Amino acid sequence: MWHLDPSSARWESARFSAAMELAFPSRGLQAITWDGAALADAALMQVTVAARGGERAERIEDAYIRGSDLIVTYAEASDSVVRPQVCWRVVHQPHAAPGVVLEVLVSVQTQCLDSDPRVQVTSVLPGREWMLLTGGAAASDCRPVGWPDASPQTVDVAAACQALLARLPASACSYGHILTPSDLVHAQLSWDAARRATALETTYFAGRLEKGVLRRARSRAVLMPRAGDAELLVELLWGTVATAPPLTT
């Protein structure tokens, strides 16, 4: 369950724990443990409003817990008139057992006639053993992501209705990420040789946003044991495609 403090929040359960600083959504979920083991150098579901640039403190209008949801509303900024609401959700779903599903639901609206609504959701994980599930509905459809050499590299992931699987080094844990079709603009994997970590960055909301319009997108992932990870990711992929994003309010 979530525990909320004035400036931070922490999720604690038997299998998964993580913490975040409310004013820094761009840092995402950190201090992550899975089955009691720390996932060193991992940061999941980092949320950044593209027009606001890199890491900075955001002004919080409201923050509260509702069941397994942590919901934070952020104010408009001088350089970005978008007002985002972010819901970080931890889901223990029967079909995902023994995995833990993580969701971020991002809603954006504005009081101005024209604004840039783009939002980026990023997860950073150690290592670079990634696989891409494309087109098919079986674990055998997973294909390794190729990196030309050990230098920093970026790989574009063009289409939605795909899933990415990361097998973390020196860990019995895997990370799966669903590229949902709704409002996804672009996705890419970037390998940082110095940090020996890979960032998965997804961008949502193309075009401009005007007053009176609400846009919402869902980013969905799963932490799971290495054994049977591809099969579990296939189930989650098609279950996600078949369902509409839930509401945040």
Coordinates of N, CA and C in Angstrom, one line a residue:
M1 N 0.8 -1.2 0.0 CA 0.0 0.0 0.0 C 0.9 1.2 0.0
W2 N 0.3 2.4 -0.4 CA 1.0 3.7 -0.4 C 1.0 4.3 1.0
H3 N 2.1 5.0 1.2 CA 2.2 5.8 2.4 C 2.6 7.2 1.9
L4 N 1.8 8.2 2.3 CA 2.0 9.5 1.8 C 2.5 10.5 2.9
D5 N 3.6 11.2 2.6 CA 4.1 12.2 3.5 C 3.9 13.6 2.7
P6 N 4.2 14.7 3.4 CA 4.0 16.0 2.7 C 4.9 16.1 1.4
S7 N 6.0 15.5 1.4 CA 6.9 15.7 0.2 C 7.2 14.4 -0.5
S8 N 6.8 13.3 0.0 CA 7.2 12.0 -0.6 C 6.1 11.0 -0.5
A9 N 6.3 9.9 -1.2 CA 5.3 8.7 -1.1 C 6.1 7.4 -1.2
R10 N 5.7 6.4 -0.6 CA 6.3 5.1 -0.7 C 5.3 4.0 -0.7
W11 N 5.6 3.0 -1.7 CA 4.7 1.8 -1.8 C 5.4 0.7 -1.1
E12 N 4.7 0.0 -0.2 CA 5.2 -1.2 0.5 C 4.3 -2.4 0.4
S13 N 4.8 -3.5 -0.1 CA 4.0 -4.7 -0.2 C 5.0 -5.9 0.0
A14 N 4.5 -7.1 0.1 CA 5.4 -8.2 0.3 C 6.4 -8.4 -0.8
R15 N 6.0 -8.1 -2.0 CA 6.9 -8.4 -3.2 C 7.6 -7.2 -3.7
F16 N 7.0 -6.0 -3.6 CA 7.5 -4.8 -4.3 C 7.5 -3.6 -3.3
S17 N 8.6 -2.8 -3.4 CA 8.6 -1.5 -2.7 C 9.3 -0.5 -3.6
A18 N 8.9 0.8 -3.4 CA 9.5 1.9 -4.2 C 9.1 3.2 -3.5
A19 N 9.9 4.2 -3.8 CA 9.7 5.6 -3.2 C 9.8 6.6 -4.3
M20 N 9.1 7.8 -4.0 CA 9.3 8.9 -5.0 C 9.1 10.2 -4.3
E21 N 9.7 11.2 -4.8 CA 9.6 12.6 -4.3 C 8.5 13.3 -5.2
L22 N 7.5 13.7 -4.5 CA 6.3 14.2 -5.2 C 6.6 15.4 -6.1
A23 N 7.5 16.3 -5.7 CA 7.7 17.5 -6.5 C 8.6 17.2 -7.7
F24 N 9.1 16.0 -7.8 CA 10.0 15.6 -8.9 C 9.5 14.4 -9.6
P25 N 8.4 14.5 -10.4 CA 7.9 13.4 -11.1 C 8.9 12.9 -12.2
S26 N 9.8 13.7 -12.6 CA 10.8 13.3 -13.6 C 11.8 12.3 -13.0
R27 N 11.8 12.1 -11.7 CA 12.7 11.1 -11.1 C 12.0 9.7 -10.9
G28 N 10.7 9.7 -11.0 CA 9.9 8.5 -11.0 C 10.1 7.7 -9.7
L29 N 9.8 6.4 -9.8 CA 9.9 5.5 -8.7 C 11.3 5.0 -8.5
Q30 N 11.9 5.2 -7.3 CA 13.3 4.9 -7.0 C 13.3 4.0 -5.8
A31 N 14.6 3.7 -5.4 CA 14.8 2.8 -4.2 C 13.9 1.6 -4.3
I32 N 14.0 0.9 -5.4 CA 13.1 -0.2 -5.8 C 13.6 -1.5 -5.2
T33 N 12.8 -2.3 -4.6 CA 13.1 -3.7 -4.3 C 12.1 -4.6 -4.8
W34 N 12.6 -5.8 -5.2 CA 11.7 -6.8 -5.8 C 12.0 -8.1 -5.0
D35 N 11.1 -8.7 -4.3 CA 11.3 -9.9 -3.5 C 12.4 -9.7 -2.6
G36 N 12.5 -8.5 -2.0 CA 13.5 -8.2 -1.0 C 14.9 -7.9 -1.5
A37 N 15.1 -7.9 -2.8 CA 16.4 -7.6 -3.4 C 16.3 -6.2 -4.1
A38 N 17.3 -5.4 -3.8 CA 17.3 -4.0 -4.4 C 17.6 -4.1 -5.9
L39 N 16.9 -3.3 -6.7 CA 17.2 -3.2 -8.1 C 18.1 -1.9 -8.3
A40 N 19.3 -2.1 -8.1 CA 20.3 -1.0 -8.1 C 20.2 -0.2 -9.4
D41 N 20.3 1.1 -9.4 CA 20.3 2.0 -10.5 C 19.0 2.0 -11.4
A42 N 17.9 1.4 -10.9 CA 16.7 1.4 -11.6 C 15.8 2.6 -11.2
A43 N 15.1 3.2 -12.1 CA 14.2 4.3 -11.8 C 13.0 4.1 -12.8
L44 N 11.8 3.9 -12.4 CA 10.7 3.5 -13.2 C 9.7 4.6 -13.3
M45 N 9.0 4.7 -14.4 CA 7.8 5.6 -14.6 C 8.1 7.0 -14.3
Q46 N 9.2 7.6 -14.8 CA 9.6 9.0 -14.7 C 8.7 9.8 -15.6
V47 N 8.1 10.8 -15.2 CA 7.1 11.6 -16.0 C 7.6 13.0 -16.1
T48 N 7.8 13.5 -17.4 CA 8.3 14.8 -17.7 C 7.4 15.5 -18.7
V49 N 7.0 16.7 -18.5 CA 6.3 17.5 -19.5 C 7.4 18.0 -20.4
A50 N 7.3 17.6 -21.7 CA 8.4 17.9 -22.6 C 8.8 19.4 -22.7
A51 N 7.8 20.3 -22.7 CA 8.0 21.7 -22.9 C 8.7 22.3 -21.7
R52 N 8.8 21.5 -20.5 CA 9.4 22.1 -19.3 C 10.9 21.6 -19.2
G53 N 11.4 20.8 -20.1 CA 12.8 20.5 -20.1 C 13.1 19.4 -19.1
G54 N 14.3 19.4 -18.5 CA 14.8 18.4 -17.7 C 14.3 18.5 -16.2
E55 N 15.0 17.9 -15.3 CA 14.6 17.7 -14.0 C 14.5 19.1 -13.3
R56 N 13.4 19.3 -12.6 CA 13.1 20.5 -11.8 C 12.0 20.2 -10.9
A57 N 11.9 21.0 -9.8 CA 10.8 20.8 -8.9 C 9.5 21.4 -9.5
E58 N 8.4 20.6 -9.4 CA 7.1 21.1 -9.9 C 6.3 21.5 -8.7
R59 N 5.4 22.5 -9.0 CA 4.5 23.0 -7.9 C 3.3 22.0 -7.9
I60 N 3.0 21.5 -6.7 CA 1.9 20.5 -6.5 C 0.7 21.3 -6.1
E61 N -0.4 21.0 -6.8 CA -1.7 21.5 -6.4 C -2.5 20.6 -5.5
D62 N -2.3 19.3 -5.7 CA -3.0 18.3 -4.9 C -2.3 17.0 -4.9
A63 N -2.4 16.2 -3.8 CA -1.8 14.9 -3.8 C -2.6 14.0 -2.8
Y64 N -3.0 12.9 -3.2 CA -3.7 12.0 -2.3 C -3.6 10.6 -2.8
I65 N -4.0 9.7 -1.9 CA -4.0 8.2 -2.2 C -5.5 7.7 -2.3
R66 N -5.7 6.9 -3.3 CA -7.0 6.3 -3.4 C -6.8 4.8 -3.7
G67 N -6.9 3.9 -2.7 CA -6.6 2.5 -2.9 C -5.2 2.3 -3.3
S68 N -4.9 1.7 -4.5 CA -3.6 1.5 -5.0 C -3.1 2.6 -5.9
D69 N -3.7 3.7 -5.9 CA -3.4 4.9 -6.7 C -2.7 6.0 -5.9
L70 N -1.6 6.5 -6.4 CA -1.1 7.8 -5.9 C -1.4 8.8 -7.0
I71 N -2.2 9.8 -6.7 CA -2.6 10.8 -7.6 C -2.1 12.2 -7.3
V72 N -1.3 12.8 -8.2 CA -0.7 14.1 -8.0 C -1.1 15.0 -9.1
T73 N -1.6 16.2 -8.8 CA -1.9 17.2 -9.8 C -0.9 18.3 -9.7
Y74 N -0.3 18.7 -10.8 CA 0.7 19.7 -10.9 C 0.2 20.9 -11.6
A75 N 0.7 22.1 -11.1 CA 0.3 23.4 -11.6 C 0.9 23.7 -13.0
E76 N 0.2 24.6 -13.7 CA 0.8 25.1 -14.9 C 2.1 25.9 -14.6
A77 N 3.0 26.0 -15.5 CA 4.3 26.7 -15.3 C 4.4 27.9 -16.3
S78 N 5.3 28.8 -16.0 CA 5.5 29.9 -16.9 C 5.9 29.6 -18.3
D79 N 6.6 28.5 -18.5 CA 7.1 28.0 -19.8 C 6.3 26.9 -20.3
S80 N 5.2 26.5 -19.6 CA 4.4 25.4 -20.1 C 3.0 25.5 -19.4
V81 N 2.0 25.9 -20.2 CA 0.7 26.1 -19.6 C -0.2 24.9 -19.5
V82 N 0.4 23.7 -19.7 CA -0.3 22.5 -19.5 C -0.4 22.2 -18.0
R83 N -1.5 21.7 -17.6 CA -1.7 21.3 -16.2 C -1.9 19.7 -16.2
P84 N -0.8 19.0 -15.8 CA -0.8 17.6 -15.8 C -1.3 17.0 -14.4
Q85 N -2.0 15.9 -14.6 CA -2.3 15.1 -13.4 C -1.8 13.7 -13.7
V86 N -1.0 13.1 -12.7 CA -0.3 11.9 -12.8 C -0.8 10.9 -11.8
C87 N -1.2 9.7 -12.2 CA -1.6 8.6 -11.3 C -0.6 7.5 -11.4
W88 N 0.2 7.2 -10.4 CA 1.0 6.1 -10.3 C 0.2 5.0 -9.6
R89 N 0.1 3.8 -10.3 CA -0.7 2.7 -9.8 C 0.1 1.4 -9.7
V90 N -0.1 0.7 -8.6 CA 0.5 -0.6 -8.5 C -0.7 -1.6 -8.4
V91 N -0.6 -2.6 -9.4 CA -1.8 -3.5 -9.5 C -1.3 -4.9 -9.4
H92 N -2.0 -5.6 -8.5 CA -1.8 -7.0 -8.3 C -2.9 -7.7 -9.0
Q93 N -2.7 -8.1 -10.3 CA -3.8 -8.7 -11.0 C -3.6 -10.2 -11.1
P94 N -4.7 -11.0 -11.0 CA -4.6 -12.5 -11.1 C -3.9 -13.0 -12.3
H95 N -4.2 -12.4 -13.5 CA -3.6 -12.9 -14.7 C -2.1 -12.6 -14.8
A96 N -1.6 -11.6 -13.9 CA -0.2 -11.2 -14.0 C 0.6 -11.9 -12.9
A97 N 0.0 -12.7 -12.1 CA 0.7 -13.5 -11.0 C 1.7 -14.4 -11.7
P98 N 2.9 -14.4 -11.2 CA 3.5 -13.8 -10.0 C 4.1 -12.4 -10.2
G99 N 3.6 -11.6 -11.2 CA 4.2 -10.3 -11.5 C 3.4 -9.2 -10.8
V100 N 4.0 -8.0 -10.7 CA 3.4 -6.8 -10.2 C 3.3 -5.8 -11.4
V101 N 2.1 -5.4 -11.7 CA 1.9 -4.5 -12.8 C 2.0 -3.0 -12.2
L102 N 2.7 -2.2 -13.0 CA 2.9 -0.8 -12.7 C 2.3 0.0 -13.8
E103 N 1.5 1.0 -13.4 CA 0.9 1.9 -14.4 C 1.1 3.3 -14.1
V104 N 1.2 4.1 -15.1 CA 1.2 5.6 -15.0 C 0.1 6.0 -15.9
L105 N -0.9 6.8 -15.4 CA -1.9 7.4 -16.2 C -1.7 8.9 -16.1
V106 N -1.5 9.5 -17.3 CA -1.2 11.0 -17.3 C -2.4 11.7 -18.1
S107 N -2.9 12.7 -17.4 CA -4.0 13.5 -18.0 C -3.4 14.9 -18.1
V108 N -3.7 15.6 -19.3 CA -3.3 16.9 -19.5 C -4.4 17.8 -20.0
Q109 N -4.5 19.0 -19.5 CA -5.4 20.0 -20.0 C -4.8 21.4 -19.8
T110 N -5.5 22.4 -20.3 CA -5.0 23.8 -20.3 C -6.1 24.8 -20.3
Q111 N -5.8 26.0 -19.7 CA -6.8 27.1 -19.8 C -6.5 28.0 -20.9
C112 N -5.4 27.7 -21.7 CA -5.0 28.6 -22.9 C -5.6 28.0 -24.2
L113 N -5.5 28.9 -25.2 CA -6.1 28.5 -26.5 C -5.1 27.6 -27.2
D114 N -3.8 27.6 -26.9 CA -2.9 26.7 -27.6 C -1.7 26.3 -26.7
S115 N -1.4 25.1 -26.7 CA -0.3 24.6 -25.8 C 0.3 23.3 -26.4
D116 N 1.5 23.0 -25.9 CA 2.2 21.8 -26.2 C 2.0 20.7 -25.2
P117 N 1.2 19.7 -25.5 CA 0.8 18.7 -24.4 C 1.8 17.5 -24.3
R118 N 2.9 17.5 -25.0 CA 3.7 16.3 -25.0 C 4.2 15.9 -23.6
V119 N 4.1 14.6 -23.3 CA 4.6 14.1 -22.1 C 5.5 12.9 -22.3
Q120 N 6.6 12.8 -21.6 CA 7.5 11.7 -21.7 C 7.4 10.8 -20.5
V121 N 7.4 9.5 -20.7 CA 7.4 8.5 -19.6 C 8.7 7.7 -19.8
T122 N 9.6 7.7 -18.8 CA 10.9 7.0 -19.0 C 11.1 6.0 -17.9
S123 N 11.7 4.9 -18.2 CA 12.1 3.9 -17.2 C 13.6 3.6 -17.5
V124 N 14.4 3.6 -16.5 CA 15.9 3.4 -16.6 C 16.2 2.1 -15.8
L125 N 16.9 1.2 -16.5 CA 17.2 -0.1 -15.9 C 18.6 -0.5 -16.2
P126 N 19.3 -1.2 -15.3 CA 20.7 -1.6 -15.6 C 20.7 -2.7 -16.7
G127 N 21.9 -2.7 -17.4 CA 22.1 -3.6 -18.4 C 21.5 -3.2 -19.8
R128 N 21.7 -4.1 -20.8 CA 21.1 -3.8 -22.1 C 20.6 -5.0 -22.8
E129 N 20.2 -6.0 -22.0 CA 19.6 -7.2 -22.6 C 18.1 -7.0 -22.7
W130 N 17.7 -6.5 -23.9 CA 16.3 -6.2 -24.2 C 15.8 -7.0 -25.4
M131 N 14.5 -7.4 -25.3 CA 13.9 -8.1 -26.4 C 12.6 -7.3 -26.8
L132 N 12.2 -7.5 -28.0 CA 11.1 -6.8 -28.6 C 10.1 -7.8 -29.0
L133 N 8.8 -7.7 -28.5 CA 7.7 -8.6 -29.0 C 6.9 -7.8 -30.0
T134 N 7.0 -8.3 -31.2 CA 6.3 -7.6 -32.4 C 5.3 -8.5 -33.1
G135 N 4.2 -8.0 -33.3 CA 3.2 -8.7 -34.2 C 2.5 -9.9 -33.7
G136 N 3.2 -10.9 -33.2 CA 2.6 -12.1 -32.9 C 2.0 -12.1 -31.5
A137 N 1.5 -13.3 -31.1 CA 0.9 -13.4 -29.8 C 1.5 -14.6 -29.0
A138 N 2.8 -14.8 -29.3 CA 3.5 -15.9 -28.6 C 4.8 -15.5 -28.1
A139 N 5.3 -16.1 -27.1 CA 6.6 -15.8 -26.5 C 7.7 -16.0 -27.5
S140 N 7.5 -16.9 -28.5 CA 8.5 -17.1 -29.5 C 8.7 -16.0 -30.5
D141 N 7.7 -15.0 -30.4 CA 7.9 -13.8 -31.3 C 8.8 -12.8 -30.7
C142 N 9.3 -13.0 -29.5 CA 10.3 -12.0 -29.0 C 11.6 -12.1 -29.7
R143 N 12.2 -11.0 -30.1 CA 13.4 -10.9 -30.8 C 14.4 -10.0 -30.0
P144 N 15.7 -10.4 -29.9 CA 16.6 -9.5 -29.2 C 16.8 -8.1 -29.9
V145 N 17.0 -7.1 -29.1 CA 17.3 -5.8 -29.6 C 18.8 -5.7 -29.8
G146 N 19.2 -5.4 -31.1 CA 20.6 -5.4 -31.4 C 21.3 -4.1 -31.1
W147 N 22.4 -4.1 -30.5 CA 23.2 -2.9 -30.2 C 24.5 -3.1 -31.0
P148 N 24.9 -2.1 -31.9 CA 26.1 -2.3 -32.7 C 27.4 -2.5 -32.0
D149 N 27.6 -1.8 -30.9 CA 28.8 -1.9 -30.1 C 28.5 -1.4 -28.7
A150 N 29.6 -1.2 -27.9 CA 29.4 -0.9 -26.5 C 29.3 0.6 -26.2
S151 N 29.3 1.5 -27.3 CA 29.2 2.9 -27.1 C 27.7 3.3 -26.9
P152 N 27.5 4.5 -26.5 CA 26.1 4.9 -26.4 C 25.3 4.8 -27.7
Q153 N 24.1 4.2 -27.6 CA 23.3 3.9 -28.8 C 21.9 4.2 -28.5
T154 N 21.1 4.5 -29.6 CA 19.7 4.7 -29.5 C 19.0 3.8 -30.6
V155 N 18.0 3.1 -30.1 CA 17.2 2.3 -31.1 C 15.8 2.8 -31.0
D156 N 15.2 3.1 -32.2 CA 13.8 3.6 -32.3 C 12.9 2.4 -32.3
V157 N 11.8 2.5 -31.6 CA 10.7 1.5 -31.6 C 9.5 2.2 -32.2
A158 N 9.2 1.8 -33.4 CA 8.3 2.6 -34.2 C 6.8 2.4 -33.9
A159 N 6.4 1.2 -33.6 CA 4.9 0.9 -33.6 C 4.4 0.7 -32.2
A160 N 3.1 1.0 -32.0 CA 2.5 0.6 -30.8 C 2.0 -0.9 -30.9
C161 N 1.3 -1.3 -29.9 CA 0.9 -2.7 -29.9 C 2.1 -3.7 -29.9
Q162 N 3.1 -3.2 -29.3 CA 4.3 -4.0 -29.1 C 4.7 -4.0 -27.6
A163 N 5.6 -4.9 -27.2 CA 6.1 -4.9 -25.8 C 7.6 -5.1 -25.8
L164 N 8.2 -4.6 -24.8 CA 9.7 -4.7 -24.6 C 9.9 -5.4 -23.3
L165 N 10.9 -6.3 -23.4 CA 11.3 -7.1 -22.2 C 12.8 -6.9 -21.9
A166 N 13.1 -6.5 -20.6 CA 14.4 -6.3 -20.2 C 14.7 -7.4 -19.1
R167 N 15.8 -8.1 -19.3 CA 16.3 -9.1 -18.3 C 17.5 -8.5 -17.6
L168 N 17.3 -8.2 -16.3 CA 18.3 -7.4 -15.6 C 19.5 -8.2 -15.2
P169 N 20.7 -7.7 -15.3 CA 21.9 -8.4 -15.0 C 21.9 -8.7 -13.4
A170 N 22.5 -9.8 -13.1 CA 22.7 -10.2 -11.7 C 21.4 -10.1 -10.9
S171 N 20.3 -10.5 -11.5 CA 18.9 -10.4 -10.9 C 18.1 -11.5 -11.4
A172 N 17.1 -12.0 -10.6 CA 16.1 -12.9 -11.0 C 14.9 -12.2 -11.5
C173 N 15.0 -10.9 -11.7 CA 13.8 -10.1 -12.1 C 13.9 -9.7 -13.5
S174 N 12.8 -9.6 -14.2 CA 12.6 -9.1 -15.5 C 11.6 -7.9 -15.5
Y175 N 11.8 -7.0 -16.5 CA 10.9 -5.8 -16.6 C 10.3 -5.9 -18.0
G176 N 9.0 -5.8 -18.0 CA 8.3 -5.8 -19.3 C 7.5 -4.5 -19.4
H177 N 7.5 -3.9 -20.6 CA 6.8 -2.6 -20.9 C 5.9 -2.7 -22.1
I178 N 4.7 -2.3 -21.9 CA 3.7 -2.4 -23.0 C 3.7 -1.0 -23.7
L179 N 3.8 -1.0 -25.1 CA 3.7 0.2 -25.8 C 2.2 0.3 -26.3
T180 N 1.5 1.0 -25.5 CA 0.0 1.1 -25.7 C -0.3 2.0 -26.9
P181 N -1.3 1.6 -27.7 CA -1.5 2.4 -29.0 C -2.1 3.8 -28.7
S182 N -2.8 4.0 -27.6 CA -3.5 5.3 -27.4 C -2.5 6.4 -27.2
D183 N -2.5 7.3 -28.1 CA -1.7 8.6 -28.0 C -0.2 8.4 -28.0
L184 N 0.3 7.2 -28.3 CA 1.8 7.1 -28.3 C 2.3 7.7 -29.6
V185 N 3.3 8.6 -29.4 CA 3.9 9.3 -30.5 C 5.2 8.6 -30.9
H186 N 6.0 8.2 -30.0 CA 7.4 7.7 -30.3 C 7.9 7.0 -29.1
A187 N 8.7 6.0 -29.3 CA 9.4 5.2 -28.3 C 10.8 4.9 -28.7
Q188 N 11.8 5.0 -27.8 CA 13.2 4.6 -28.1 C 13.9 4.1 -26.9
L189 N 14.9 3.2 -27.2 CA 15.8 2.7 -26.2 C 17.1 3.4 -26.3
S190 N 17.7 3.9 -25.2 CA 19.0 4.5 -25.3 C 19.9 3.8 -24.3
W191 N 21.1 3.4 -24.8 CA 22.1 2.7 -24.0 C 23.2 3.7 -23.6
D192 N 23.4 3.8 -22.3 CA 24.4 4.7 -21.7 C 25.6 3.8 -21.3
A193 N 26.6 3.8 -22.0 CA 27.8 2.9 -21.7 C 28.4 3.3 -20.4
A194 N 28.5 4.6 -20.1 CA 29.1 5.0 -18.8 C 28.4 4.6 -17.6
R195 N 27.1 4.6 -17.7 CA 26.2 4.2 -16.5 C 25.9 2.7 -16.6
R196 N 26.1 2.1 -17.8 CA 25.8 0.7 -18.0 C 24.3 0.5 -17.7
A197 N 23.5 1.4 -18.3 CA 22.1 1.3 -18.1 C 21.4 1.7 -19.4
T198 N 20.1 1.2 -19.5 CA 19.3 1.5 -20.7 C 18.1 2.3 -20.3
A199 N 17.8 3.4 -21.0 CA 16.5 4.2 -20.8 C 15.5 3.9 -21.9
L200 N 14.3 3.5 -21.5 CA 13.2 3.4 -22.4 C 12.4 4.7 -22.2
E201 N 12.3 5.5 -23.3 CA 11.6 6.7 -23.3 C 10.4 6.7 -24.2
T202 N 9.2 6.9 -23.7 CA 8.0 7.0 -24.6 C 7.4 8.4 -24.5
T203 N 7.0 8.8 -25.7 CA 6.4 10.2 -25.8 C 4.9 10.1 -26.2
Y204 N 4.1 10.8 -25.5 CA 2.7 10.8 -25.8 C 2.1 12.2 -26.2
F205 N 1.0 12.2 -26.9 CA 0.2 13.4 -27.2 C 0.9 14.2 -28.4
A206 N 0.5 13.9 -29.6 CA 1.0 14.6 -30.8 C 0.1 15.9 -30.9
G207 N 0.5 16.8 -31.7 CA -0.3 18.0 -32.0 C -0.3 19.0 -30.9
R208 N -1.3 19.9 -31.0 CA -1.4 20.9 -30.0 C -2.7 20.7 -29.1
L209 N -2.7 21.3 -27.9 CA -3.8 21.2 -27.0 C -4.4 22.5 -26.8
E210 N -5.8 22.6 -26.8 CA -6.5 23.8 -26.6 C -7.4 23.7 -25.4
K211 N -7.8 24.9 -25.0 CA -8.7 25.0 -23.8 C -10.0 24.1 -24.0
G212 N -10.3 23.5 -22.9 CA -11.6 22.7 -22.9 C -11.3 21.2 -23.3
V213 N -10.1 20.9 -23.8 CA -9.8 19.5 -24.2 C -9.0 18.8 -23.1
L214 N -9.4 17.6 -22.8 CA -8.7 16.7 -21.8 C -8.1 15.5 -22.6
R215 N -6.8 15.3 -22.5 CA -6.2 14.1 -23.1 C -5.6 13.2 -22.0
R216 N -5.7 11.9 -22.3 CA -5.2 11.0 -21.2 C -4.5 9.8 -21.9
A217 N -3.4 9.4 -21.3 CA -2.7 8.2 -21.8 C -2.3 7.3 -20.7
R218 N -2.0 6.0 -21.0 CA -1.6 5.1 -20.0 C -0.3 4.4 -20.5
S219 N 0.6 4.3 -19.5 CA 1.9 3.6 -19.7 C 1.9 2.4 -18.7
R220 N 2.1 1.2 -19.2 CA 2.0 0.0 -18.4 C 3.2 -0.9 -18.5
A221 N 3.6 -1.4 -17.3 CA 4.8 -2.2 -17.2 C 4.5 -3.3 -16.2
V222 N 5.4 -4.3 -16.1 CA 5.3 -5.4 -15.1 C 6.7 -5.8 -14.7
L223 N 6.9 -6.0 -13.4 CA 8.0 -6.6 -12.8 C 7.7 -8.1 -12.5
M224 N 8.5 -9.0 -12.9 CA 8.2 -10.4 -12.8 C 9.4 -11.3 -12.7
P225 N 9.3 -12.5 -12.2 CA 10.4 -13.4 -12.2 C 10.9 -13.7 -13.6
R226 N 12.1 -14.1 -13.7 CA 12.7 -14.4 -15.0 C 12.1 -15.6 -15.7
A227 N 11.7 -16.6 -14.9 CA 11.1 -17.8 -15.4 C 9.7 -17.5 -16.0
G228 N 9.5 -17.8 -17.3 CA 8.2 -17.5 -17.9 C 7.9 -16.1 -18.1
D229 N 8.9 -15.2 -18.2 CA 8.7 -13.8 -18.3 C 8.1 -13.4 -19.7
A230 N 8.5 -14.0 -20.8 CA 8.0 -13.7 -22.1 C 6.5 -14.1 -22.2
E231 N 6.2 -15.3 -21.7 CA 4.8 -15.7 -21.7 C 3.9 -14.8 -21.0
L232 N 4.3 -14.3 -19.8 CA 3.5 -13.4 -19.0 C 3.4 -12.1 -19.7
L233 N 4.4 -11.6 -20.4 CA 4.4 -10.3 -21.1 C 3.4 -10.4 -22.2
V234 N 3.3 -11.5 -22.9 CA 2.3 -11.7 -24.0 C 0.9 -11.5 -23.5
E235 N 0.6 -12.2 -22.4 CA -0.7 -12.1 -21.8 C -1.1 -10.7 -21.4
L236 N -0.1 -10.0 -20.8 CA -0.3 -8.6 -20.4 C -0.5 -7.7 -21.6
L237 N 0.3 -7.9 -22.7 CA 0.1 -7.1 -23.9 C -1.3 -7.2 -24.5
W238 N -1.8 -8.3 -24.7 CA -3.1 -8.5 -25.3 C -4.2 -8.1 -24.4
G239 N -4.0 -8.3 -23.1 CA -5.0 -7.8 -22.1 C -5.1 -6.3 -22.1
T240 N -3.9 -5.6 -22.3 CA -3.9 -4.2 -22.3 C -4.6 -3.6 -23.5
V241 N -4.2 -4.2 -24.7 CA -4.8 -3.8 -26.0 C -6.3 -3.9 -26.0
A242 N -6.8 -4.9 -25.2 CA -8.3 -5.2 -25.3 C -9.1 -4.3 -24.3
T243 N -8.4 -3.5 -23.4 CA -9.1 -2.7 -22.5 C -8.8 -1.2 -22.6
A244 N -9.7 -0.4 -22.3 CA -9.5 1.0 -22.4 C -8.8 1.5 -21.1
P245 N -8.1 2.6 -21.2 CA -7.4 3.1 -20.0 C -8.5 3.5 -18.9
P246 N -8.3 3.1 -17.6 CA -9.2 3.5 -16.6 C -9.1 5.0 -16.3
L247 N -10.1 5.5 -15.7 CA -10.1 6.9 -15.3 C -9.2 7.2 -14.1
T248 N -8.7 8.4 -14.0 CA -7.9 8.8 -12.9 C -8.7 9.5 -11.8
T249 N -9.8 10.0 -12.1 CA -10.6 10.8 -11.1 C -12.0 10.3 -11.1

